[in-house]
């Protein structure tokens, strides 16, 4: 996976920079997402791995994409095909979305709790996290029956364990020290 990310990063950055310059971040997000879905299709994926000529690969891939891609996106796909990088399109799309979220100062936060959070609790949590992380927050709330009480909040590399189990573990560690 890390190899795909390493290969996809410069392509995602190039697409993002171009889209930003053109003021078409949403349009490029849609086009990359569509092209990634095409590349992930089992039939297309097997064709990409077995195809011998770049021209044939490009023509078939662009034929499947049809009018979903504009001329610039078609050129982008051609560059990927020439470098035999079409299979990394899903990673390119994912990294593009990450770059876009970073640009928009937005972060997706996963919240796990013992019970379903009420709308008011979600709003209060979102506001508190916006203040702490200094970004727009998009909450993904889920219920985890293994949690006795409290929350686990994951925002990228940041994890906030506010569960009862976590608090008891920290208390036990402090008492043992």
CSV table of N, CA, C and O in Angstrom, one decimal, residues 19 23 32-33 53 62 64 136 144 166:
chain,number,residue,atom,x,y,z
A,19,UNK,N,-6.1,21.7,-10.7
A,19,UNK,CA,-7.5,22.0,-10.4
A,19,UNK,C,-7.6,23.3,-9.6
A,19,UNK,O,-8.5,24.1,-9.8
A,23,UNK,N,-9.6,26.6,-10.6
A,23,UNK,CA,-10.8,26.8,-9.8
A,23,UNK,C,-11.8,25.7,-10.0
A,23,UNK,O,-13.0,26.0,-10.0
A,32,UNK,N,-11.8,12.4,-11.0
A,32,UNK,CA,-10.9,11.4,-10.5
A,32,UNK,C,-11.6,10.3,-9.8
A,32,UNK,O,-11.2,9.1,-9.9
A,33,UNK,N,-12.6,10.6,-9.1
A,33,UNK,CA,-13.4,9.5,-8.4
A,33,UNK,C,-14.0,8.6,-9.4
A,33,UNK,O,-14.0,7.3,-9.3
A,53,UNK,N,-0.3,-2.7,-25.4
A,53,UNK,CA,0.1,-1.4,-25.9
A,53,UNK,C,-0.6,-0.3,-25.2
A,53,UNK,O,-1.7,-0.4,-24.7
A,62,UNK,N,-10.3,5.4,-21.9
A,62,UNK,CA,-11.1,6.7,-22.2
A,62,UNK,C,-12.4,6.4,-22.8
A,62,UNK,O,-13.4,7.2,-22.6
A,64,UNK,N,-14.3,3.9,-22.1
A,64,UNK,CA,-15.2,3.5,-20.9
A,64,UNK,C,-15.6,4.8,-20.2
A,64,UNK,O,-16.8,4.9,-19.8
A,136,UNK,N,-12.5,22.8,10.0
A,136,UNK,CA,-13.9,22.4,9.9
A,136,UNK,C,-13.9,20.9,10.2
A,136,UNK,O,-13.1,20.1,9.8
A,144,UNK,N,-20.2,1.6,19.4
A,144,UNK,CA,-19.3,0.4,19.7
A,144,UNK,C,-19.8,-0.2,21.0
A,144,UNK,O,-19.6,0.4,22.1
A,166,UNK,N,-10.4,3.5,29.3
A,166,UNK,CA,-9.2,4.3,29.2
A,166,UNK,C,-8.8,5.1,30.4
A,166,UNK,O,-7.7,5.1,30.8
